Tab-separated table of C-alpha atoms in Angstrom:
chain	number	residue	atom	x	y	z
A	148	MET	CA	0.126	-0.309	-0.111
A	149	PRO	CA	1.320	3.342	-0.634
A	150	ARG	CA	2.349	5.598	1.878
A	151	ARG	CA	-0.041	9.044	2.741
A	152	PRO	CA	1.702	11.754	1.817
A	153	THR	CA	0.508	15.793	3.277
A	154	ARG	CA	-2.694	16.224	1.162
A	155	HIS	CA	-2.668	18.782	-1.013
A	156	GLN	CA	-4.815	20.961	-2.431
A	157	ARG	CA	-4.047	23.418	-4.644
A	158	LEU	CA	-4.988	23.423	-8.342
A	159	LEU	CA	-1.667	22.231	-10.632
A	160	LYS	CA	-0.914	25.267	-13.218
A	161	PRO	CA	1.402	24.525	-16.054
A	162	ARG	CA	4.046	26.798	-15.426
A	163	PRO	CA	8.108	26.160	-14.716
A	164	LEU	CA	9.296	27.098	-11.355
A	165	THR	CA	11.702	29.904	-11.480
A	166	PHE	CA	11.576	33.960	-11.003
A	167	SER	CA	12.623	35.682	-14.171
A	168	SER	CA	11.309	34.833	-17.641
A	169	PHE	CA	14.795	34.023	-18.870
A	170	SER	CA	15.468	32.035	-16.221
A	171	ARG	CA	12.061	30.228	-16.357
A	172	SER	CA	13.128	29.296	-20.162
A	173	ALA	CA	16.833	28.093	-19.013
A	174	ALA	CA	15.759	25.831	-16.751
A	175	GLN	CA	13.223	24.058	-18.856
A	176	VAL	CA	16.487	23.154	-21.157
A	177	ALA	CA	19.240	23.332	-18.378
A	178	SER	CA	16.794	20.284	-16.759
A	179	SER	CA	15.885	18.630	-20.091
A	180	TYR	CA	19.115	16.122	-19.693
A	181	LEU	CA	17.218	14.537	-16.586
A	182	ALA	CA	14.642	13.143	-18.751
A	183	LYS	CA	15.947	9.630	-19.753
A	184	ARG	CA	12.969	7.637	-18.611
A	185	ARG	CA	9.880	6.130	-20.715
A	186	MET	CA	8.425	9.187	-20.373
A	187	GLN	CA	10.882	11.295	-21.947
A	188	GLU	CA	8.489	12.674	-24.601
A	189	SER	CA	5.401	13.522	-22.265
A	190	LYS	CA	4.712	16.899	-20.707
A	191	LEU	CA	3.308	17.312	-17.035
A	192	HIS	CA	0.553	19.596	-16.766
A	193	ARG	CA	-0.726	20.846	-13.210
A	194	GLU	CA	-4.327	20.755	-13.706
A	195	SER	CA	-6.352	19.150	-10.890
A	196	PRO	CA	-6.747	19.098	-7.113
A	197	LEU	CA	-6.028	15.960	-4.469
A	198	ASN	CA	-9.309	14.840	-4.530
A	199	SER	CA	-11.207	14.649	-0.665
A	200	THR	CA	-11.532	10.977	-0.868
A	201	ASP	CA	-8.397	9.955	-2.382
A	202	ASN	CA	-5.848	7.970	0.048
A	203	GLY	CA	-2.511	9.661	0.190
A	204	ILE	CA	-2.675	9.860	-3.678
A	205	LEU	CA	-1.467	13.078	-5.799
A	206	ARG	CA	-3.640	13.698	-9.045
A	207	ASP	CA	-2.441	14.661	-11.794
A	208	THR	CA	-3.076	15.410	-15.737
A	209	LEU	CA	-0.539	13.754	-18.140
A	210	GLU	CA	-0.366	15.135	-21.897
A	211	LYS	CA	1.311	12.979	-24.016
A	212	ARG	CA	2.756	13.417	-27.702
A	213	SER	CA	2.275	10.392	-30.309
A	214	GLU	CA	5.595	8.725	-31.672
A	215	PRO	CA	7.129	10.232	-34.797
A	216	SER	CA	5.490	8.597	-37.947
A	217	GLU	CA	7.861	6.993	-40.461
A	218	SER	CA	6.168	8.379	-43.230
A	219	SER	CA	5.814	11.700	-42.348
A	220	ASP	CA	7.309	14.597	-40.029
A	221	GLU	CA	6.591	14.484	-36.258
A	222	GLU	CA	3.160	15.167	-35.447
A	223	GLU	CA	1.865	16.096	-31.633
A	224	PHE	CA	-1.232	14.411	-30.428
A	225	ASP	CA	-3.212	16.391	-27.413
A	226	GLY	CA	-4.695	13.378	-25.238
A	227	ASN	CA	-4.988	13.706	-21.351
A	228	VAL	CA	-4.352	11.130	-19.464
A	229	GLN	CA	-4.562	11.752	-15.356
A	230	ALA	CA	-2.172	10.082	-13.307
A	231	ASP	CA	-1.869	9.581	-9.725
A	232	PHE	CA	1.010	9.493	-8.491
A	233	ALA	CA	2.021	7.698	-4.690
A	234	PHE	CA	4.487	7.401	-2.313
A	235	PHE	CA	6.130	4.147	-1.629
A	236	ASP	CA	8.570	2.570	0.489
A	237	PRO	CA	11.622	1.243	-2.103
A	238	LYS	CA	11.673	-2.193	-2.437
A	239	SER	CA	13.743	-4.453	-4.766
A	240	ASN	CA	11.917	-4.343	-8.166
A	241	ASP	CA	12.390	-0.981	-8.237
A	242	PHE	CA	16.153	-1.217	-8.799
A	243	HIS	CA	16.250	-0.443	-12.647
A	244	GLY	CA	14.163	2.633	-12.447
A	245	VAL	CA	16.168	4.013	-9.388
A	246	LYS	CA	19.110	3.014	-11.004
A	247	THR	CA	18.196	4.769	-14.329
A	248	LEU	CA	17.621	7.982	-11.918
A	249	LEU	CA	21.163	8.053	-10.775
A	250	GLN	CA	22.779	7.196	-13.208
A	251	ALA	CA	24.841	10.208	-13.632
A	252	TYR	CA	24.609	11.158	-10.207
A	253	LEU	CA	28.682	10.719	-10.347
A	254	ASP	CA	28.852	12.946	-13.170
A	255	ASN	CA	30.694	10.372	-15.757
A	256	LYS	CA	32.582	8.605	-13.213
A	257	GLN	CA	32.945	4.725	-13.354
A	258	TRP	CA	31.783	3.143	-9.991
A	259	ASP	CA	29.772	1.238	-7.835
A	260	LEU	CA	26.218	2.313	-8.992
A	261	THR	CA	24.821	-1.244	-8.328
A	262	GLY	CA	25.915	-1.121	-5.170
A	263	PHE	CA	24.423	2.385	-4.055
A	264	VAL	CA	21.039	1.634	-5.528
A	265	ASP	CA	21.188	-1.834	-3.327
A	266	LEU	CA	21.717	0.776	-0.287
A	267	ILE	CA	18.802	2.297	-0.935
A	268	LEU	CA	16.415	-0.081	-1.839
A	269	GLY	CA	17.811	-2.082	1.694
A	270	GLN	CA	17.165	1.034	3.482
A	271	THR	CA	13.033	0.703	3.578
A	272	THR	CA	12.429	3.349	6.786
A	273	VAL	CA	13.695	5.951	5.520
A	274	GLY	CA	13.235	6.752	1.602
A	275	THR	CA	10.757	7.147	-0.908
A	276	VAL	CA	10.024	6.454	-4.300
A	277	VAL	CA	7.180	8.375	-6.548
A	278	LYS	CA	5.289	6.011	-8.917
A	279	ILE	CA	1.951	6.212	-10.905
A	280	GLU	CA	-0.851	4.226	-8.849
A	281	GLY	CA	-1.956	0.621	-10.798
A	282	ASP	CA	1.233	1.661	-13.421
A	283	GLU	CA	1.974	-2.383	-14.996
A	284	ASP	CA	5.451	-1.165	-15.790
A	285	ASP	CA	6.283	-0.128	-12.207
A	286	GLY	CA	7.732	2.717	-13.540
A	287	VAL	CA	9.767	5.035	-10.804
A	288	PHE	CA	9.378	8.846	-10.905
A	289	SER	CA	11.395	10.204	-8.444
A	290	ILE	CA	13.397	8.375	-5.261
A	291	VAL	CA	14.685	10.399	-2.211
A	292	THR	CA	16.439	9.407	0.746
A	293	ALA	CA	19.197	9.655	3.477
A	294	LEU	CA	21.989	7.483	3.855
A	295	ASN	CA	24.077	7.575	7.188
A	296	LEU	CA	27.778	8.182	5.696
A	297	GLY	CA	29.395	6.617	9.254
A	298	ARG	CA	27.303	3.475	8.851
A	299	TYR	CA	27.978	2.580	5.536
A	300	LYS	CA	31.814	3.953	5.238
A	301	ASP	CA	32.974	0.557	4.570
A	302	HIS	CA	30.593	0.173	1.376
A	303	LYS	CA	32.581	0.591	-2.158
A	304	CYS	CA	30.056	3.082	-3.506
A	305	ILE	CA	30.424	5.467	-0.091
A	306	MET	CA	34.310	5.324	-0.338
A	307	GLU	CA	34.093	6.266	-4.039
A	308	ILE	CA	31.527	9.178	-3.425
A	309	LYS	CA	33.742	10.406	-0.926
A	310	GLU	CA	36.517	10.267	-3.175
A	311	PHE	CA	34.678	12.056	-5.879
A	312	LEU	CA	33.724	15.215	-3.838
A	313	LEU	CA	37.201	15.020	-2.340
A	314	LYS	CA	38.990	15.286	-5.711
A	315	ALA	CA	36.476	17.622	-6.488
A	316	CYS	CA	36.672	20.614	-3.895
A	317	GLN	CA	39.420	22.652	-4.754
A	318	GLU	CA	38.189	25.365	-2.463
A	319	LYS	CA	41.174	25.596	0.559
A	320	ASP	CA	38.507	27.399	2.772
A	321	VAL	CA	36.146	24.453	2.306
A	322	VAL	CA	38.074	21.072	1.914
A	323	ASP	CA	38.455	21.052	5.585
A	324	GLY	CA	34.876	21.241	6.256
A	325	LEU	CA	34.329	18.561	3.754
A	326	ARG	CA	37.246	16.298	5.002
A	327	LEU	CA	35.673	16.654	8.609
A	328	ILE	CA	31.913	15.468	7.190
A	329	LEU	CA	33.672	12.850	5.779
A	330	GLY	CA	35.573	11.528	7.905
A	331	GLU	CA	35.678	12.389	11.762
A	332	GLN	CA	32.013	13.908	11.342
A	333	ALA	CA	30.330	10.881	9.262
A	334	GLN	CA	28.876	8.906	11.779
A	335	ASN	CA	26.396	12.134	12.195
A	336	VAL	CA	26.116	12.999	8.239
A	337	GLY	CA	23.388	12.365	6.085
A	338	LEU	CA	24.118	11.860	2.356
A	339	LEU	CA	20.420	13.008	0.892
A	340	VAL	CA	19.707	11.788	-2.315
A	341	SER	CA	17.155	13.213	-4.550
A	342	GLN	CA	16.755	12.611	-7.897
A	343	ARG	CA	13.742	12.851	-10.251
A	344	VAL	CA	12.633	12.886	-13.980
A	345	VAL	CA	11.945	16.450	-14.532
A	346	ASN	CA	8.216	16.439	-15.531
A	347	LEU	CA	7.834	15.523	-11.976
A	348	PRO	CA	4.647	17.812	-10.716
A	349	PRO	CA	6.458	20.605	-8.256
A	350	GLN	CA	3.641	20.220	-6.233
A	351	LEU	CA	4.923	16.538	-5.507
A	352	LEU	CA	7.788	18.143	-3.420
A	353	PRO	CA	6.861	19.561	-0.334
A	354	PRO	CA	4.875	16.702	0.713
A	355	LEU	CA	8.103	14.206	-0.309
A	356	TYR	CA	10.307	16.056	1.796
A	357	ASP	CA	8.135	15.943	4.415
A	358	ALA	CA	8.263	12.107	4.489
A	359	LEU	CA	11.755	12.157	4.513
A	360	PHE	CA	12.309	13.992	7.257
A	361	ASP	CA	9.534	12.735	8.985
A	362	GLU	CA	10.732	9.415	8.680
A	363	VAL	CA	14.156	10.676	9.635
A	364	SER	CA	12.742	11.758	12.913
A	365	TRP	CA	10.399	8.354	13.534
A	366	ALA	CA	13.702	6.313	13.209
A	367	THR	CA	15.483	8.017	15.693
A	368	GLU	CA	12.308	6.459	17.906
A	369	ASP	CA	10.988	3.476	16.184
A	370	GLU	CA	14.638	1.628	15.316
A	371	PRO	CA	14.759	-1.873	17.132
A	372	THR	CA	18.615	-1.211	18.207
A	373	GLU	CA	20.263	1.695	19.494
A	374	GLU	CA	22.971	1.868	16.969
A	375	LEU	CA	20.205	2.133	14.471
A	376	ARG	CA	18.351	4.958	16.039
A	377	ASN	CA	21.270	7.144	16.290
A	378	SER	CA	22.269	6.161	12.861
A	379	PHE	CA	19.679	8.489	11.733
A	380	CYS	CA	20.664	11.518	14.679
A	381	PHE	CA	22.128	13.429	11.754
A	382	LYS	CA	23.708	16.350	12.561
A	383	PHE	CA	24.161	17.758	9.272
A	384	TYR	CA	23.018	16.381	5.621
A	385	ILE	CA	25.313	16.699	2.400
A	386	ILE	CA	23.822	16.921	-0.633
A	387	PHE	CA	24.937	17.102	-4.112
A	388	SER	CA	23.066	18.338	-7.349
A	389	LYS	CA	24.231	20.269	-10.278
A	390	ILE	CA	23.373	23.873	-11.711
A	391	TYR	CA	24.018	26.073	-14.548
A	392	LYS	CA	26.625	28.879	-13.313
A	393	HIS	CA	27.110	31.844	-15.100
A	394	LYS	CA	30.850	32.286	-16.430
A	395	ASN	CA	31.126	35.426	-14.914
A	396	ALA	CA	29.531	34.873	-11.874
A	397	ASP	CA	32.850	34.234	-9.797
A	398	GLN	CA	34.394	37.461	-10.606
A	399	LYS	CA	31.147	39.092	-9.963
A	400	MET	CA	31.367	41.446	-13.013
A	401	LYS	CA	28.088	42.767	-14.533
A	402	LEU	CA	26.341	40.011	-16.558
A	403	SER	CA	25.936	40.514	-20.247
A	404	ASN	CA	22.221	40.971	-20.043
A	405	ASP	CA	20.897	42.189	-17.263
A	406	SER	CA	17.978	39.097	-16.906
A	407	ASP	CA	20.824	36.618	-16.703
A	408	GLU	CA	21.023	34.905	-13.410
A	409	ALA	CA	23.943	34.215	-11.545
A	410	ILE	CA	23.016	30.799	-10.793
A	411	ILE	CA	20.271	28.175	-12.792
A	412	TYR	CA	18.954	25.521	-10.402
A	413	THR	CA	18.194	22.164	-12.368
A	414	LYS	CA	16.207	21.954	-9.205
A	415	PRO	CA	14.040	24.412	-7.092
A	416	GLU	CA	14.435	23.241	-3.516
A	417	ASP	CA	18.694	23.842	-4.260
A	418	GLU	CA	18.354	27.325	-4.003
A	419	ILE	CA	16.985	27.039	-0.794
A	420	PHE	CA	19.629	24.443	0.853
A	421	HIS	CA	22.249	26.967	-1.533
A	422	ARG	CA	21.293	29.950	1.144
A	423	LEU	CA	21.014	27.811	4.190
A	424	SER	CA	24.041	25.574	3.751
A	425	GLN	CA	26.831	26.199	6.515
A	426	TRP	CA	29.505	25.926	3.144
A	427	SER	CA	29.169	24.581	-0.604
A	428	PHE	CA	31.573	23.997	-3.194
A	429	SER	CA	31.183	23.963	-7.332
A	430	PHE	CA	33.180	22.367	-10.165
A	431	PRO	CA	32.668	21.725	-13.770
A	432	LEU	CA	31.060	18.535	-14.666
A	433	HIS	CA	30.914	16.809	-18.451
A	434	THR	CA	27.719	14.837	-18.960
A	435	GLN	CA	26.046	17.644	-20.183
A	436	GLN	CA	27.231	20.326	-22.465
A	437	PRO	CA	25.240	23.616	-22.684
A	438	THR	CA	23.113	24.773	-25.263
A	439	HIS	CA	23.262	27.407	-27.286
A	440	GLU	CA	20.660	28.948	-25.218
A	441	LEU	CA	22.844	28.534	-21.744
A	442	ARG	CA	25.995	29.439	-24.116
A	443	ASN	CA	27.153	31.973	-21.134
A	444	TYR	CA	26.767	29.586	-18.776
A	445	ARG	CA	28.650	26.430	-17.166
A	446	PHE	CA	27.380	23.194	-16.264
A	447	MET	CA	28.432	22.287	-12.601
A	448	GLY	CA	28.125	20.489	-9.712
A	449	LEU	CA	27.208	21.696	-6.775
A	450	VAL	CA	27.814	20.450	-3.172
A	451	MET	CA	26.478	21.684	0.074
A	452	ALA	CA	26.326	21.372	3.734
A	453	VAL	CA	23.513	22.024	5.328
A	454	GLU	CA	22.673	22.186	9.089
A	455	ALA	CA	19.967	19.862	10.004
A	456	GLU	CA	18.629	22.268	12.696
A	457	LYS	CA	17.957	24.136	9.205
A	458	ILE	CA	15.722	21.386	8.327
A	459	SER	CA	12.388	23.046	9.302
A	460	THR	CA	13.519	26.277	7.717
A	461	PHE	CA	13.947	24.513	4.690
A	462	ARG	CA	10.031	22.645	4.587
A	463	GLN	CA	8.740	26.202	5.763
A	464	GLU	CA	10.369	27.562	2.785
A	465	LEU	CA	9.767	24.603	0.189
A	466	LYS	CA	6.335	25.086	0.955
A	467	SER	CA	5.749	29.045	0.442
A	468	LEU	CA	7.876	28.910	-2.989
A	469	ILE	CA	5.713	26.243	-4.232
A	470	ASN	CA	2.067	27.660	-3.018
A	471	GLU	CA	3.533	31.146	-4.490
A	472	SER	CA	4.323	29.561	-7.925
């Protein structure tokens, strides 16, 4: 049975979640590389509120494109298909869907992604996958979880993530803090993993993060052993995400166009995490080259350390962001 996300009553409106006309269009381009799933040729339009009789299911409308015909130019067919999104505990048959979402998690590095997915799916008390209710293909549209870096420190995939981040960090004022979080303080650090298809309705974000942080809190009381309970007593979260950063952002020069943003976040919640972070650093990535529309930007990794005590502020600001969009 799906878990019950927080009920959300607002109408779903078709508008991207950014803050200027340039940033709205650029964000659509910037995030297109994430749509690697079977819904790659689909558009999700936010249309209907959650029905009061639904049991923890968020309803949205899916507008599908037809496949291009061999005998003619690509044609679009406008048809509405109702999609009921539901939250589930991770399980073994989500493996391929979750692995697809995390395919470029460490840029183009060859690493133990299979072991990483196994860790995520093995932790069923904390973590959520989003799927369409009743979908026979069992496709995964989002994965959110938090893994204790100390608890899993001997797993190859976690060692490779730490190695990747330490190698990527070239900022002297940050590297000591990064080493501390990945080393001595790892037992108190949660690696927050959040990946999804680009067209997932933004209305799902507040209940999705609420589910994660509520589960972390519950796990500190409900896990069967003291060791497991303590493993969810996070003091920090470390978050690895992707952004588009203007080429002149670091030099603080006047941008070539007043409407240009210094940073375009591929996920709207990352702007909140970034603002609340104790420290952060960015570095170049190789899996995605900017399009012509983003020719003044570089595709970058963004690593952020956020104190656990800031999470309540994050949750409030995320709700406000979605409500105002």
